[in-house]
XYZ file of C-alpha atoms in Angstrom:
136
model
C 0.000 0.000 0.000
C 1.310 3.445 -0.813
C 1.144 6.341 1.536
C -0.066 9.744 0.558
C 1.477 12.826 2.015
C -1.185 15.308 2.983
C -0.216 18.950 3.200
C -2.384 21.759 4.428
C -1.900 24.491 1.829
C -5.539 25.480 2.028
C -5.305 26.070 5.762
C -2.088 28.050 5.316
C -3.664 30.036 2.480
C -6.736 30.826 4.564
C -4.587 31.896 7.503
C -2.597 34.242 5.263
C -5.764 35.642 3.761
C -7.242 36.279 7.206
C -4.011 37.972 8.326
C -3.930 40.165 5.220
C -7.589 41.105 5.599
C -7.038 41.912 9.278
C -4.001 44.019 8.336
C -6.095 45.846 5.739
C -8.804 46.635 8.281
C -6.360 47.717 10.989
C -4.316 49.861 8.597
C -7.463 51.459 7.153
C -8.802 52.328 10.606
C -5.446 53.732 11.698
C -5.164 55.715 8.470
C -8.635 57.111 9.088
C -7.409 58.301 12.489
C -4.297 59.813 10.896
C -6.459 61.628 8.334
C -8.763 62.982 11.040
C -5.721 64.003 13.066
C -4.244 65.866 10.102
C -7.533 67.711 9.592
C -7.695 68.515 13.305
C -4.189 69.961 13.043
C -5.143 72.205 10.150
C -5.222 70.210 6.917
C -8.157 71.187 4.728
C -10.913 68.589 5.060
C -11.567 68.859 1.316
C -8.045 67.585 0.540
C -9.155 64.419 -1.265
C -6.195 62.124 -0.444
C -7.217 62.341 3.227
C -10.692 60.971 2.475
C -11.528 57.282 2.950
C -12.591 56.658 -0.679
C -9.081 57.663 -1.732
C -6.791 56.331 0.991
C -8.484 52.962 1.608
C -7.825 51.609 -1.925
C -4.223 52.841 -1.678
C -3.929 51.125 1.711
C -5.148 47.855 0.188
C -2.819 48.192 -2.794
C 0.114 48.882 -0.483
C -0.587 45.811 1.637
C -1.047 43.565 -1.410
C 2.012 44.873 -3.268
C 4.100 44.666 -0.121
C 3.014 41.081 0.428
C 3.942 40.138 -3.128
C 7.371 41.690 -2.698
C 7.828 40.130 0.731
C 6.975 36.645 -0.585
C 9.316 37.085 -3.560
C 12.202 37.987 -1.262
C 11.435 35.148 1.164
C 11.346 32.629 -1.692
C 14.386 33.827 -3.615
C 16.878 35.439 -1.258
C 19.546 33.362 0.429
C 19.223 35.575 3.511
C 15.705 37.034 3.340
C 15.792 38.667 6.785
C 18.911 40.619 5.887
C 17.425 41.670 2.554
C 14.106 42.716 4.103
C 15.863 44.633 6.888
C 17.261 46.917 4.174
C 14.543 46.693 1.532
C 11.530 47.599 3.697
C 12.867 50.983 4.876
C 14.166 51.791 1.388
C 10.787 51.057 -0.196
C 9.047 53.063 2.539
C 11.207 56.105 1.838
C 10.772 55.715 -1.930
C 6.993 55.484 -1.480
C 7.053 59.005 -0.047
C 8.542 60.592 -3.167
C 5.103 61.295 -4.693
C 4.047 62.965 -1.436
C 7.124 65.186 -1.512
C 6.440 66.050 -5.153
C 2.882 66.912 -4.158
C 4.186 69.197 -1.431
C 6.605 70.875 -3.858
C 4.103 71.345 -6.675
C 0.696 71.430 -4.970
C -0.861 69.668 -7.951
C -3.837 68.581 -5.808
C -6.047 71.396 -4.522
C -5.797 72.254 -0.812
C -2.323 70.723 -0.424
C -0.508 71.798 2.724
C 2.441 70.631 4.764
C 0.162 69.126 7.393
C -1.849 67.266 4.757
C 1.284 65.835 3.167
C 2.713 64.928 6.587
C -0.514 63.006 7.195
C -0.094 61.148 3.911
C 3.499 60.303 4.761
C 2.455 59.031 8.172
C -0.098 56.827 6.420
C 2.772 55.169 4.523
C 4.451 54.401 7.846
C 1.200 53.003 9.265
C 0.642 50.692 6.293
C 4.242 49.514 6.389
C 4.208 48.824 10.136
C 0.886 46.984 10.083
C 1.718 45.034 6.939
C 5.169 43.921 8.111
C 3.679 42.752 11.394
C 1.110 40.682 9.462
C 3.655 39.292 6.993
C 5.865 38.067 9.831
C 3.083 36.032 11.469
């Protein structure tokens, strides 16, 4: 009689999905609080990037793209922890370039330093929440 090895990829896949969904919810709620905080500190409440219909999809995209990158590094790098220790902060800083360009050019109406600082803080929130979820 032959034996069959049974793996649990479905269970692992479900667990990952639940973690990613939880990260998306947590990051979205925290980003909502950041947006409200930026408005309370003086950002114009009509600055669209600080509204949920704009930042929630970007939060979800950030978590999904980060996960894809994270998995690629974990699968391919000989020393993934060392690579991620450098790559995550570099990608975080690079992700803020559009915010800095926005601050410099004001191409979105009602742009201010406080509004852009809020957006930049949102990048940090998504990164922190996502990395915590990816490591579980």
